[in-house]
Amino acid sequence: MTRPVLIPILGDQLSFSLSALQDVDKSDARLLMMEVAQETTYVPHHRKKIAFILAAMRHHAAALRDAGWQVDYVELDDPDNTGSFGGEIGRAVTRHDPLRIRVTEPGEWRVLEILRGLEAEHNLPLDILPDSRFLCSHKEFASWAEGRKQLRMEYFYREMRRKTGLLMEGDEPAGGRWNFDSENRKPADTDLFMPRPLDVEPDATTRAVLELVEARFPDGFGTLTPFRFAVTTEDAEKALERFIDEALPRFGDYQDAMLTGEKYLYHSVLSPYINAGLLDPLHVCRKAEQAFLDGDVPLNSAEGFIRQIIGWREYVRGIYWLKMPDYAGANHFGASRPLPDFYWSAETKMACLREVIGQTRDEAYAHHIQRLMVTGNFALIAGIDPHQVHEWYLSVYADAFEWVELPNTVGMSQFADGGLLASKPYAASGNYINKMSDHCRNCAYDVKDRTGENACPFNALYWDFLIRNREKLGANPRLAQPYRTWDRMSAETRKDYLNAAARSLKRLEAGKL
Ligand code: FAD
Ligand code: DLZ
Ligand code: SF4
């Protein structure tokens, strides 16, 4: 008997197009999929996230077997399960005595280190293949970044538009402009029709996973049921179709809006599917482009949506691999306050945070503006330790894998990389949240009150953040206006702001904010 090639397939590699599966004879290959304790506990993942990944893995294993692959599948409660990728690959090496190990590069530095260690441990050749589900290779990104003082997504995005031909008319962008973001800032209206993302009824396989997660993580973070995620490519495709038909037409206009009780608005809720490998990102973009070409979707929506995927998504991945492992420790402002308990309990008088964190606890989902301008903004202006903020985001969202979560948190949201990714910190007072949402109407605090006992905490913390970090931010041209405004305030007003911020931080420490 010939010695097989061992192909580990990780929990976010659930794609038939995976590079490790190409140009391999099925009869010579042993695929290995592993549910392991180390991956389910290295941060306190939301229970829906664990259930989504394990259920999608089990369905994918079945699909691979149907397609003729030989798959070893190790379940979490298998009595022989060693609990780690390293341990399970070791057991598979003993079982199959493979000729070599072949794997598509993982999405996390931590896992790459584990895999790299295997070569020496087992004295076996290890082939790590590029992940061809992304448009931009590490090398391509590095050469784009080389010599640039600032890495700006917008220029990278144009390269990706040219490369894919998406929304291009010859060499020119469709509609004569690359970016229609200025048209994408409407606050939502309560009487608009709100589409719902596709709900999928759990089948027997998913129900077994839900029982397993309930039994293994009875006190874990997050509401487990009802569980509505798609866990197969087939159902994820249906979710994509539903999004294109019902939500994409208004995606652009209301991209930045927030509304109490409306968890999704016109967002796609496709990130868990794209990141786990159930949907191919380029395919998703082509569908959106087609809807525009068919006249069903306006250009600002199609362009805005495609930009998130071939622009932001590819760009943050490029930054991650360019800057790891140091990037994970970035803390430009030296922020050290611990993450408030209410990030887990949702128990706070601040209605915006209560709403977003409550929704996160229930759905393992929040849309971009909720993440950036509510939970992220508060952590930034309150001076929370960015590493703790990072671990929270990595834990609580079903779409959270480090390559995409870390740059969004450490870079975009916390400016902890000192401005490598964002040109200015996404810090805002309550006024922004009031403009883009209806949360302030249901809040114990008064968004119009700047420094009084009952003032919205965001108002004074915003100024406190700018003043606390003036040495690091004072020269940023995009912040010249707010610093000028501060300098024009009377000494008394400034003192009132700083006192109000100190009061909010004291209340925060006492668990009373
Ligand atoms: P839509 O609004 O419908 O956007 C369409 C798609 O574009 C998404 O499915 C996603 O694939 C992609 N996308 C949009 N924005 C971004 C972005 N900034 N970076 C990368 N891809 C993007 N996204 C993740 O996929 N995983 C994460 O762990 C994650 N962590 C984040 C943490 C913070 C602090 C912030 C501010 C953003 C984070 N994002 C993350 C980006 C973004 O918030 C989510 O991709 C988006 O909310 C997913 O919901 P959706 O599918 O409805 O997105
Ligand atoms: C996030 C996660 C979880 C919760 N569980 C598993 C698992 O049991 N098996 C697995 O292969 N992957 C899991 N993952 C994803 C990994 O932690 C990791 O993010 C990816 O493998 C990318 O490196
Ligand atoms: Fe949030 Fe302030 Fe509005 Fe309350 S008043 S919901 S704390 S922005």
PDB file of C-alpha atoms and ligand atoms in Angstrom, residues 349-353 430 433-434 439-440 443 445-447 456-458, ligand 3:
ATOM      1  CA  LYS A 349     -27.419  52.503  31.577  1.00  0.00           C
ATOM      2  CA  MET A 350     -26.008  53.541  28.197  1.00  0.00           C
ATOM      3  CA  ALA A 351     -28.750  52.484  25.774  1.00  0.00           C
ATOM      4  CA  CYS A 352     -26.504  52.268  22.689  1.00  0.00           C
ATOM      5  CA  LEU A 353     -24.042  49.894  24.369  1.00  0.00           C
ATOM      6  CA  GLY A 430     -22.840  61.094  21.510  1.00  0.00           C
ATOM      7  CA  ILE A 433     -24.683  58.034  17.667  1.00  0.00           C
ATOM      8  CA  ASN A 434     -27.714  60.281  17.999  1.00  0.00           C
ATOM      9  CA  HIS A 439     -30.813  54.825  20.775  1.00  0.00           C
ATOM     10  CA  CYS A 440     -30.528  58.141  22.598  1.00  0.00           C
ATOM     11  CA  CYS A 443     -31.302  56.278  27.218  1.00  0.00           C
ATOM     12  CA  TYR A 445     -28.377  59.798  29.783  1.00  0.00           C
ATOM     13  CA  ASP A 446     -29.026  62.998  27.897  1.00  0.00           C
ATOM     14  CA  VAL A 447     -27.149  63.214  24.614  1.00  0.00           C
ATOM     15  CA  CYS A 456     -24.088  61.338  27.792  1.00  0.00           C
ATOM     16  CA  PRO A 457     -20.707  59.842  28.832  1.00  0.00           C
ATOM     17  CA  PHE A 458     -19.493  59.845  25.223  1.00  0.00           C
TER      18      PHE A 458
HETATM   19 FE1  SF4 B   3     -25.387  56.243  23.905  1.00  0.00          FE
HETATM   20 FE2  SF4 B   3     -25.085  58.709  24.898  1.00  0.00          FE
HETATM   21 FE3  SF4 B   3     -27.058  58.225  23.218  1.00  0.00          FE
HETATM   22 FE4  SF4 B   3     -27.100  57.201  25.678  1.00  0.00          FE
HETATM   23  S1  SF4 B   3     -27.187  59.355  25.137  1.00  0.00           S
HETATM   24  S2  SF4 B   3     -27.607  56.143  23.788  1.00  0.00           S
HETATM   25  S3  SF4 B   3     -24.942  56.794  26.029  1.00  0.00           S
HETATM   26  S4  SF4 B   3     -24.880  58.097  22.753  1.00  0.00           S
END
